[in-house]
Amino acid sequence: MPQPPPDEFRNRVMRARSAMADARLVGLVVSTQANFVYFTGLRFDPLWSSATRSMIAVIPADGPLHLCLPAFVADEAEETWPDAVVHRYDVPPESVVPHVIDAIGALPTGPIGLELGREARTGVTPADFFTIVGHVDNLQVVDGQDLLWSLRTVKSSYEIACLRAAARATSAAFAQALAGTLAGVTERELARRIAAAAIGAGADTLGWIAITSGSGSYDRFVSAPRDRVIREGDLVWSDVGVRVDGYWSDFCRAAVVGGPDSRQIELQEAVVEATNAGIALARAGTAVGEVAAAVRDRSDSLGLDSLGFGRLGHGIGLDATEPPSIAEFDETVLQPGMVVTIEPAVVDDTGLYCAEQVLAITDGAPEVLSTAPVGLGRVR
């Protein structure tokens, strides 16, 4: 299990403060799981599965961190952040709202950034959000999401170690589960095999398993496993996301019961070639739009009617999908420390063909984290 360096989270807060100074913000308010964990390192995972309680951090440009938390986790927060101001509340029926208002009230006059923009969510109810914003006196509420993404898209060595471990567990799960005998097994039973193998290979938690198989089903690329029995001749495709210390894997692999025919091999090899065209360009200093264009051009030259799902990949980290989008419209320039996926795909009646890869951008060639073989496997 990767272990964060002692100053990992304090360094993130300091980077945020530097970015706030450049943006002339007096503070940031974060309430989503990913942003809260990113800055605090506090992992109260069960609480995020419920909308009953909220956990909010107010990060001032100068001054102590404010943490608004349920009382029963406050002691642990104080141990981790002894210099923070911890606001305790009991629920139900007490609300986090007055505590957040108090924490924001400690900020000096000026703009305060909230999670409002690109791919943003909030960790409070809409009513609570409007109540909080309505009580922000002498402060200008602005979108802090671009600032947050500018920090989170470039990963530390610890973050990349977590992403590497998650990808390694997923690769091991594919190697173990997409082997042996699948004929006569249901998609749901296969999903259980994958889940057990991933946990056994070092994953902390399972995020999702998408599985599809059989003619007429290959457009089900984000669908849950069914009770459908896998049969001889089926291409069995699965996309898996697991987490290690909160960081995600996200890639797919496939096998054919009885082995692929020549057409299936041809399509998979073509998709691999299109994917590799993107990997070849995925270097620091290259715009992600250029990477997407290279994938699209190679797909076109190979005669592939490629599915892009609106884009050909995405960033990944504490969220399974993050900016940037690997798409022609995205002008983001790759930097060392970014982690992205590349995933052109083709669907026809014979299968779903994709060789999704997870890449860590370096000063040279990217590190491919998703080490599972990209060819179609042969299973019984």
Coordinates of C-alpha atoms in Angstrom, one line a residue:
M1 CA 0.0 0.0 0.0
P2 CA 1.5 3.4 -1.0
Q3 CA 2.0 5.6 2.0
P4 CA 1.7 9.4 1.8
P5 CA 4.8 11.4 2.8
P6 CA 4.3 13.2 6.1
D7 CA 3.8 16.6 4.5
E8 CA 1.7 15.5 1.5
F9 CA -1.5 17.1 2.5
R10 CA 0.0 20.2 4.0
N11 CA 1.9 20.8 0.8
R12 CA -1.4 20.6 -1.1
V13 CA -2.9 23.3 1.1
M14 CA 0.2 25.4 0.6
R15 CA -0.1 25.0 -3.2
A16 CA -3.7 26.0 -2.9
R17 CA -2.8 29.1 -1.0
S18 CA -0.2 30.1 -3.6
A19 CA -2.8 29.6 -6.3
M20 CA -5.3 31.6 -4.3
A21 CA -2.8 34.5 -4.0
D22 CA -2.4 34.5 -7.8
A23 CA -6.2 34.4 -8.3
R24 CA -6.7 37.1 -5.6
L25 CA -9.0 34.8 -3.6
V26 CA -9.4 35.0 0.2
G27 CA -10.4 31.4 0.5
L28 CA -11.8 28.1 -0.9
V29 CA -14.7 26.1 0.3
V30 CA -14.7 22.4 -0.6
S31 CA -17.5 19.9 0.1
T32 CA -17.1 17.0 -2.3
Q33 CA -15.4 13.8 -1.2
A34 CA -12.6 14.1 -3.7
N35 CA -11.7 17.7 -2.9
F36 CA -12.2 17.2 0.8
V37 CA -9.9 14.2 0.9
Y38 CA -7.4 15.7 -1.5
F39 CA -6.6 18.6 0.9
T40 CA -7.2 17.0 4.3
G41 CA -6.3 13.3 3.8
L42 CA -9.2 12.5 6.2
R43 CA -10.8 9.2 4.9
F44 CA -14.2 8.8 6.5
D45 CA -15.4 6.8 3.5
P46 CA -18.7 5.4 5.0
L47 CA -20.1 8.9 5.6
W48 CA -19.8 9.8 1.9
S49 CA -22.3 7.0 1.0
S50 CA -25.0 8.9 2.8
A51 CA -26.5 12.3 2.2
T52 CA -27.3 12.7 6.0
R53 CA -24.0 14.3 6.9
S54 CA -21.7 16.8 5.2
M55 CA -18.0 17.4 5.7
I56 CA -16.7 20.7 4.5
A57 CA -13.2 22.3 4.6
V58 CA -12.8 26.1 4.4
I59 CA -9.2 26.8 3.2
P60 CA -8.2 30.4 3.8
A61 CA -5.5 32.1 1.8
D62 CA -3.9 32.9 5.1
G63 CA -4.7 31.4 8.5
P64 CA -5.8 28.0 9.9
L65 CA -7.8 25.4 8.1
H66 CA -11.4 25.2 9.1
L67 CA -13.0 21.7 9.2
C68 CA -16.8 21.4 9.6
L69 CA -17.5 17.8 10.7
P70 CA -19.8 15.4 12.5
A71 CA -18.8 15.4 16.2
F72 CA -18.0 11.7 16.2
V73 CA -15.1 12.1 13.8
A74 CA -13.8 15.4 15.0
D75 CA -11.3 14.0 17.5
E76 CA -9.5 12.1 14.7
A77 CA -9.5 15.3 12.6
E78 CA -7.9 17.3 15.4
E79 CA -5.2 14.6 15.8
T80 CA -4.4 14.9 12.1
W81 CA -4.7 18.7 12.0
P82 CA -3.9 20.0 15.5
D83 CA -3.6 23.6 14.2
A84 CA -7.0 23.5 12.4
V85 CA -10.2 25.0 13.7
V86 CA -12.6 22.1 14.0
H87 CA -16.3 22.9 14.0
R88 CA -18.3 20.0 15.5
Y89 CA -22.0 19.3 14.9
D90 CA -24.4 16.6 15.7
V91 CA -26.9 15.1 13.2
P92 CA -29.7 14.7 13.1
P93 CA -31.1 17.3 13.6
E94 CA -28.2 19.8 13.8
S95 CA -27.1 21.2 10.5
V96 CA -23.6 21.9 9.2
V97 CA -24.8 25.2 7.7
P98 CA -24.2 27.5 10.7
H99 CA -20.7 26.1 11.2
V100 CA -19.8 26.7 7.6
I101 CA -21.2 30.2 7.8
D102 CA -19.0 30.8 10.9
A103 CA -15.9 29.4 9.2
I104 CA -16.5 31.6 6.1
G105 CA -17.1 34.6 8.4
A106 CA -13.6 34.3 9.7
L107 CA -12.2 35.1 6.2
P108 CA -11.3 38.7 5.3
T109 CA -13.3 40.6 2.7
G110 CA -12.8 39.5 -0.8
P111 CA -13.6 36.8 -3.4
I112 CA -14.1 33.2 -2.2
G113 CA -14.0 30.2 -4.5
L114 CA -16.6 27.5 -4.4
E115 CA -17.1 24.3 -6.4
L116 CA -19.3 25.8 -9.1
G117 CA -17.8 25.1 -12.6
R118 CA -16.4 22.4 -14.8
E119 CA -17.4 18.9 -13.6
A120 CA -18.2 20.3 -10.1
R121 CA -20.7 19.1 -7.5
T122 CA -21.4 20.2 -4.0
G123 CA -21.6 18.1 -0.8
V124 CA -24.6 19.9 0.6
T125 CA -28.3 20.1 -0.3
P126 CA -29.3 22.8 -2.7
A127 CA -31.3 24.5 0.1
D128 CA -28.2 24.4 2.4
F129 CA -26.0 25.8 -0.4
F130 CA -28.3 28.8 -1.0
T131 CA -28.5 29.4 2.7
I132 CA -24.7 29.5 3.0
V133 CA -24.3 31.7 0.0
G134 CA -27.0 34.0 1.3
H135 CA -25.1 34.6 4.5
V136 CA -21.8 35.4 2.9
D137 CA -21.5 39.0 3.9
N138 CA -18.8 41.2 2.4
L139 CA -17.6 38.4 0.2
Q140 CA -17.9 37.7 -3.5
V141 CA -18.7 34.1 -4.4
V142 CA -16.8 33.0 -7.5
D143 CA -16.0 29.7 -9.3
G144 CA -13.0 28.0 -7.7
Q145 CA -13.3 24.8 -9.7
D146 CA -10.7 25.7 -12.4
L147 CA -8.2 26.5 -9.6
L148 CA -9.0 23.2 -7.9
W149 CA -8.5 21.3 -11.2
S150 CA -5.2 23.1 -11.8
L151 CA -4.0 21.6 -8.6
R152 CA -5.5 18.1 -8.9
T153 CA -4.6 17.3 -12.5
V154 CA -0.9 17.2 -11.8
K155 CA -0.3 14.3 -9.4
S156 CA 2.4 13.9 -6.8
S157 CA 4.6 10.8 -6.8
Y158 CA 2.4 9.4 -4.0
E159 CA -0.7 9.8 -6.1
I160 CA 0.9 8.2 -9.1
A161 CA 1.9 5.3 -6.8
C162 CA -1.7 4.8 -5.8
L163 CA -2.9 5.0 -9.4
R164 CA -0.2 2.5 -10.4
A165 CA -1.3 0.1 -7.6
A166 CA -5.0 0.4 -8.6
A167 CA -4.1 -0.4 -12.3
R168 CA -1.9 -3.3 -11.1
A169 CA -4.7 -4.8 -9.1
T170 CA -7.1 -4.4 -12.1
S171 CA -4.5 -6.0 -14.5
A172 CA -4.1 -8.9 -12.1
A173 CA -7.9 -9.3 -11.8
F174 CA -8.2 -9.5 -15.6
A175 CA -5.4 -12.1 -15.8
Q176 CA -7.1 -14.3 -13.2
A177 CA -10.7 -13.8 -14.1
L178 CA -10.6 -13.8 -17.9
A179 CA -8.9 -17.2 -17.9
G180 CA -10.0 -20.8 -17.4
T181 CA -13.6 -21.6 -18.2
L182 CA -16.2 -18.9 -18.9
A183 CA -18.7 -21.0 -20.9
G184 CA -21.7 -21.6 -18.7
V185 CA -20.8 -18.8 -16.3
T186 CA -23.1 -15.8 -15.9
E187 CA -21.9 -12.3 -16.4
R188 CA -22.8 -11.7 -12.7
E189 CA -20.6 -14.7 -11.6
L190 CA -17.8 -13.3 -13.7
A191 CA -18.1 -9.9 -12.1
R192 CA -17.7 -11.6 -8.7
R193 CA -14.6 -13.3 -9.9
I194 CA -13.1 -10.0 -11.0
A195 CA -14.0 -8.3 -7.8
A196 CA -12.4 -11.0 -5.6
A197 CA -9.3 -11.1 -7.8
A198 CA -8.9 -7.3 -7.7
I199 CA -9.3 -7.2 -3.9
G200 CA -6.9 -10.1 -3.6
A201 CA -4.4 -8.2 -5.8
G202 CA -4.4 -5.1 -3.6
A203 CA -7.4 -3.0 -4.4
D204 CA -9.0 -1.4 -1.3
T205 CA -12.5 -1.1 -2.7
L206 CA -14.5 -1.9 -5.8
G207 CA -16.0 1.0 -7.7
W208 CA -17.7 -0.7 -10.6
I209 CA -17.6 -3.6 -13.0
A210 CA -19.3 -3.3 -16.4
I211 CA -19.6 -6.5 -18.4
T212 CA -21.3 -7.5 -21.6
S213 CA -21.3 -10.5 -23.9
G214 CA -23.1 -12.0 -26.9
S215 CA -24.4 -10.7 -30.2
G216 CA -26.8 -7.8 -29.8
S217 CA -25.3 -6.7 -26.5
Y218 CA -22.1 -5.0 -27.4
D219 CA -23.4 -1.5 -27.1
R220 CA -23.8 -2.1 -23.4
F221 CA -20.4 -0.5 -22.5
V222 CA -21.5 1.1 -19.2
S223 CA -24.1 -1.5 -18.1
A224 CA -24.1 -3.7 -15.1
P225 CA -23.5 -7.5 -15.4
R226 CA -26.6 -9.6 -16.0
D227 CA -27.7 -13.1 -15.3
R228 CA -27.0 -13.9 -19.0
V229 CA -25.1 -17.2 -19.4
I230 CA -21.8 -16.8 -21.4
R231 CA -21.7 -19.2 -24.4
E232 CA -19.2 -20.6 -26.8
G233 CA -18.2 -18.0 -29.4
D234 CA -19.1 -15.0 -27.2
L235 CA -16.7 -12.1 -26.9
V236 CA -16.8 -11.2 -23.2
W237 CA -15.8 -7.6 -22.5
S238 CA -15.4 -5.9 -19.1
D239 CA -14.5 -2.5 -17.8
V240 CA -13.3 -2.2 -14.2
G241 CA -12.7 0.6 -11.7
V242 CA -11.2 -0.2 -8.3
R243 CA -9.6 2.2 -5.8
V244 CA -6.3 2.2 -3.8
D245 CA -6.3 4.8 -1.1
G246 CA -9.1 6.6 -2.9
Y247 CA -7.4 6.6 -6.4
W248 CA -9.1 4.9 -9.3
S249 CA -8.3 2.5 -12.1
D250 CA -10.4 2.5 -15.2
F251 CA -9.7 0.3 -18.2
C252 CA -11.2 -2.6 -20.1
R253 CA -10.1 -5.9 -21.5
A254 CA -11.9 -8.8 -23.4
A255 CA -11.7 -12.4 -24.3
V256 CA -13.5 -14.8 -26.6
V257 CA -14.8 -18.1 -25.5
G258 CA -13.2 -20.6 -27.9
G259 CA -10.9 -18.0 -29.3
P260 CA -11.3 -15.0 -31.6
D261 CA -11.8 -15.3 -35.3
S262 CA -9.8 -13.4 -37.9
R263 CA -12.3 -10.5 -38.1
Q264 CA -12.2 -10.1 -34.3
I265 CA -8.4 -10.2 -34.3
E266 CA -8.3 -7.6 -37.1
L267 CA -10.6 -5.2 -35.3
Q268 CA -8.8 -5.5 -32.0
E269 CA -5.4 -5.0 -33.6
A270 CA -6.7 -1.9 -35.4
V271 CA -8.1 -0.4 -32.2
V272 CA -4.8 -1.1 -30.5
E273 CA -3.0 0.7 -33.3
A274 CA -5.3 3.7 -33.0
T275 CA -4.7 3.8 -29.2
N276 CA -0.9 3.6 -29.7
A277 CA -1.1 6.6 -32.1
G278 CA -2.3 8.6 -29.1
I279 CA 0.2 7.1 -26.7
A280 CA 3.0 8.0 -29.1
L281 CA 2.0 11.7 -28.9
A282 CA 1.2 11.8 -25.1
R283 CA 4.2 13.8 -24.1
A284 CA 4.7 16.8 -21.8
G285 CA 4.2 19.9 -23.9
T286 CA 1.6 18.4 -26.3
A287 CA -2.0 19.6 -26.2
V288 CA -4.5 16.8 -25.5
G289 CA -6.4 18.0 -28.6
E290 CA -3.4 16.9 -30.7
V291 CA -3.5 13.5 -29.0
A292 CA -7.2 13.1 -29.8
A293 CA -6.6 14.1 -33.4
A294 CA -3.9 11.5 -33.8
V295 CA -6.2 8.8 -32.5
R296 CA -9.0 9.9 -34.7
D297 CA -6.8 10.2 -37.8
R298 CA -5.4 6.7 -37.3
S299 CA -8.9 5.3 -36.7
D300 CA -10.0 6.9 -40.0
S301 CA -7.0 5.6 -41.9
L302 CA -7.8 2.1 -40.7
G303 CA -11.4 2.4 -41.7
L304 CA -12.7 2.2 -38.1
D305 CA -16.0 3.6 -37.2
S306 CA -14.7 4.6 -33.8
L307 CA -16.9 5.4 -30.8
G308 CA -15.5 8.3 -28.9
F309 CA -18.3 8.7 -26.3
G310 CA -17.8 12.4 -27.0
R311 CA -14.1 12.1 -26.3
L312 CA -11.3 9.6 -26.6
G313 CA -10.1 9.5 -23.0
H314 CA -9.9 11.6 -19.8
G315 CA -7.9 12.4 -16.7
I316 CA -8.1 10.1 -13.7
G317 CA -7.3 10.4 -10.0
L318 CA -9.5 10.7 -6.9
D319 CA -12.4 10.8 -9.4
A320 CA -12.6 8.1 -12.0
T321 CA -13.0 10.7 -14.7
E322 CA -11.3 14.1 -14.4
P323 CA -10.2 16.9 -16.7
P324 CA -8.6 17.0 -19.2
S325 CA -10.8 15.4 -21.9
I326 CA -8.8 13.7 -24.6
A327 CA -10.8 15.5 -27.3
E328 CA -10.1 18.0 -30.1
F329 CA -11.9 20.7 -28.2
D330 CA -9.7 20.5 -25.1
E331 CA -6.7 22.9 -25.3
T332 CA -5.0 21.5 -22.1
V333 CA -1.3 21.0 -22.5
L334 CA 0.1 17.8 -20.9
Q335 CA 2.5 18.2 -18.0
P336 CA 4.6 15.7 -16.1
G337 CA 2.5 14.2 -13.4
M338 CA -0.8 14.2 -15.3
V339 CA -2.5 10.8 -15.6
V340 CA -4.9 10.2 -18.5
T341 CA -6.6 7.4 -20.3
I342 CA -6.8 6.8 -24.1
E343 CA -9.8 4.7 -25.2
P344 CA -11.0 4.7 -28.8
A345 CA -13.6 1.8 -29.2
V346 CA -15.5 0.1 -32.0
V347 CA -18.7 -1.8 -31.7
D348 CA -20.3 -4.2 -34.2
D349 CA -22.3 -7.4 -34.0
T350 CA -19.1 -9.4 -33.3
G351 CA -18.0 -7.5 -30.3
L352 CA -16.9 -4.4 -28.4
Y353 CA -13.3 -3.6 -29.3
C354 CA -11.2 -1.3 -27.0
A355 CA -7.7 -1.4 -25.6
E356 CA -8.0 1.4 -23.0
Q357 CA -4.7 2.4 -21.5
V358 CA -3.9 4.5 -18.4
L359 CA -0.8 6.7 -18.9
A360 CA 1.3 8.7 -16.4
I361 CA 2.9 11.6 -18.2
T362 CA 6.6 12.0 -17.5
D363 CA 9.5 14.1 -18.8
G364 CA 9.9 11.5 -21.6
A365 CA 7.7 8.6 -22.8
P366 CA 4.6 8.1 -20.7
E367 CA 4.4 5.2 -18.2
V368 CA 1.7 2.8 -19.1
L369 CA 0.0 1.9 -15.8
S370 CA -2.5 -0.6 -17.3
T371 CA -0.2 -3.5 -17.9
A372 CA -2.8 -6.2 -18.8
P373 CA -2.3 -7.5 -22.4
V374 CA -4.4 -5.6 -25.0
G375 CA -5.1 -8.5 -27.3
L376 CA -8.2 -10.6 -27.2
G377 CA -7.8 -13.4 -24.8
R378 CA -8.8 -17.0 -25.6
V379 CA -10.8 -18.8 -22.9
R380 CA -12.8 -22.0 -22.7

